[in-house]
């Protein structure tokens, strides 16, 4: 089964975005690429918003957001109340944010995350399902923040 994924980056995450699109083969993916389209300087909030809006509107069930550190674009994505974006630097973080937080956007930093680690983070993020149970009430409270 093919999963549709929204993906976006600023200029500092462009190379990793393109790498993931070309090399991620763990599961079939239909990419909804929201930019940027090159290494020219752009503002991460613009692309974080595009990605968050696409996931919140149902254009894709999950998203991948990338900037230099992953921090700025994760903040931008989380401005949308329907988004639970998590910066992940390894597969354990990716697994836990899906299990416990029902994250719908995974964020990475190109300057901090190697390509093979990024592939593993994405694979784990997609393969892990929300555990629910005691975590559901906590996730529900995020809407009140």
JSON list of C-alpha atoms in Angstrom, two decimals, residues 70-118:
[
{"chain": "A", "resi": 70, "resn": "UNK", "atom": "CA", "xyz": [15.08, 20.89, 12.38]},
{"chain": "A", "resi": 71, "resn": "UNK", "atom": "CA", "xyz": [14.25, 23.27, 15.20]},
{"chain": "A", "resi": 72, "resn": "UNK", "atom": "CA", "xyz": [12.88, 26.26, 13.31]},
{"chain": "A", "resi": 73, "resn": "UNK", "atom": "CA", "xyz": [10.68, 24.29, 10.95]},
{"chain": "A", "resi": 74, "resn": "UNK", "atom": "CA", "xyz": [9.30, 22.21, 13.83]},
{"chain": "A", "resi": 75, "resn": "UNK", "atom": "CA", "xyz": [8.30, 25.41, 15.62]},
{"chain": "A", "resi": 76, "resn": "UNK", "atom": "CA", "xyz": [6.67, 26.70, 12.43]},
{"chain": "A", "resi": 77, "resn": "UNK", "atom": "CA", "xyz": [4.72, 23.47, 11.90]},
{"chain": "A", "resi": 78, "resn": "UNK", "atom": "CA", "xyz": [3.50, 23.41, 15.49]},
{"chain": "A", "resi": 79, "resn": "UNK", "atom": "CA", "xyz": [1.87, 26.83, 15.12]},
{"chain": "A", "resi": 80, "resn": "UNK", "atom": "CA", "xyz": [-1.02, 24.93, 13.47]},
{"chain": "A", "resi": 81, "resn": "UNK", "atom": "CA", "xyz": [-3.21, 23.46, 16.24]},
{"chain": "A", "resi": 82, "resn": "UNK", "atom": "CA", "xyz": [-3.85, 20.28, 14.24]},
{"chain": "A", "resi": 83, "resn": "UNK", "atom": "CA", "xyz": [-0.16, 19.47, 13.97]},
{"chain": "A", "resi": 84, "resn": "UNK", "atom": "CA", "xyz": [2.02, 17.51, 16.34]},
{"chain": "A", "resi": 85, "resn": "UNK", "atom": "CA", "xyz": [5.47, 17.98, 14.83]},
{"chain": "A", "resi": 86, "resn": "UNK", "atom": "CA", "xyz": [8.43, 16.32, 16.52]},
{"chain": "A", "resi": 87, "resn": "UNK", "atom": "CA", "xyz": [12.12, 16.93, 15.93]},
{"chain": "A", "resi": 88, "resn": "UNK", "atom": "CA", "xyz": [13.76, 13.51, 15.78]},
{"chain": "A", "resi": 89, "resn": "UNK", "atom": "CA", "xyz": [17.48, 12.86, 15.75]},
{"chain": "A", "resi": 90, "resn": "UNK", "atom": "CA", "xyz": [17.29, 9.07, 15.89]},
{"chain": "A", "resi": 91, "resn": "UNK", "atom": "CA", "xyz": [14.86, 6.20, 15.39]},
{"chain": "A", "resi": 92, "resn": "UNK", "atom": "CA", "xyz": [14.09, 5.88, 19.10]},
{"chain": "A", "resi": 93, "resn": "UNK", "atom": "CA", "xyz": [12.71, 9.42, 19.12]},
{"chain": "A", "resi": 94, "resn": "UNK", "atom": "CA", "xyz": [10.70, 8.66, 15.96]},
{"chain": "A", "resi": 95, "resn": "UNK", "atom": "CA", "xyz": [9.23, 5.51, 17.52]},
{"chain": "A", "resi": 96, "resn": "UNK", "atom": "CA", "xyz": [8.33, 7.20, 20.81]},
{"chain": "A", "resi": 97, "resn": "UNK", "atom": "CA", "xyz": [6.77, 10.27, 19.23]},
{"chain": "A", "resi": 98, "resn": "UNK", "atom": "CA", "xyz": [4.43, 8.06, 17.20]},
{"chain": "A", "resi": 99, "resn": "UNK", "atom": "CA", "xyz": [3.70, 5.67, 20.09]},
{"chain": "A", "resi": 100, "resn": "UNK", "atom": "CA", "xyz": [3.07, 8.28, 22.78]},
{"chain": "A", "resi": 101, "resn": "UNK", "atom": "CA", "xyz": [2.38, 11.61, 21.02]},
{"chain": "A", "resi": 102, "resn": "UNK", "atom": "CA", "xyz": [0.65, 10.52, 17.81]},
{"chain": "A", "resi": 103, "resn": "UNK", "atom": "CA", "xyz": [2.95, 12.92, 15.95]},
{"chain": "A", "resi": 104, "resn": "UNK", "atom": "CA", "xyz": [1.83, 13.61, 12.40]},
{"chain": "A", "resi": 105, "resn": "UNK", "atom": "CA", "xyz": [4.96, 15.45, 11.24]},
{"chain": "A", "resi": 106, "resn": "UNK", "atom": "CA", "xyz": [8.54, 14.31, 11.67]},
{"chain": "A", "resi": 107, "resn": "UNK", "atom": "CA", "xyz": [11.18, 17.05, 11.59]},
{"chain": "A", "resi": 108, "resn": "UNK", "atom": "CA", "xyz": [14.87, 16.63, 10.87]},
{"chain": "A", "resi": 109, "resn": "UNK", "atom": "CA", "xyz": [17.94, 18.82, 10.60]},
{"chain": "A", "resi": 110, "resn": "UNK", "atom": "CA", "xyz": [20.13, 18.33, 7.55]},
{"chain": "A", "resi": 111, "resn": "UNK", "atom": "CA", "xyz": [23.16, 19.79, 9.36]},
{"chain": "A", "resi": 112, "resn": "UNK", "atom": "CA", "xyz": [22.74, 17.39, 12.28]},
{"chain": "A", "resi": 113, "resn": "UNK", "atom": "CA", "xyz": [21.37, 14.17, 10.78]},
{"chain": "A", "resi": 114, "resn": "UNK", "atom": "CA", "xyz": [23.21, 11.89, 8.40]},
{"chain": "A", "resi": 115, "resn": "UNK", "atom": "CA", "xyz": [21.43, 10.45, 5.40]},
{"chain": "A", "resi": 116, "resn": "UNK", "atom": "CA", "xyz": [21.30, 6.85, 6.64]},
{"chain": "A", "resi": 117, "resn": "UNK", "atom": "CA", "xyz": [20.01, 7.96, 10.04]},
{"chain": "A", "resi": 118, "resn": "UNK", "atom": "CA", "xyz": [17.37, 10.09, 8.28]}
]
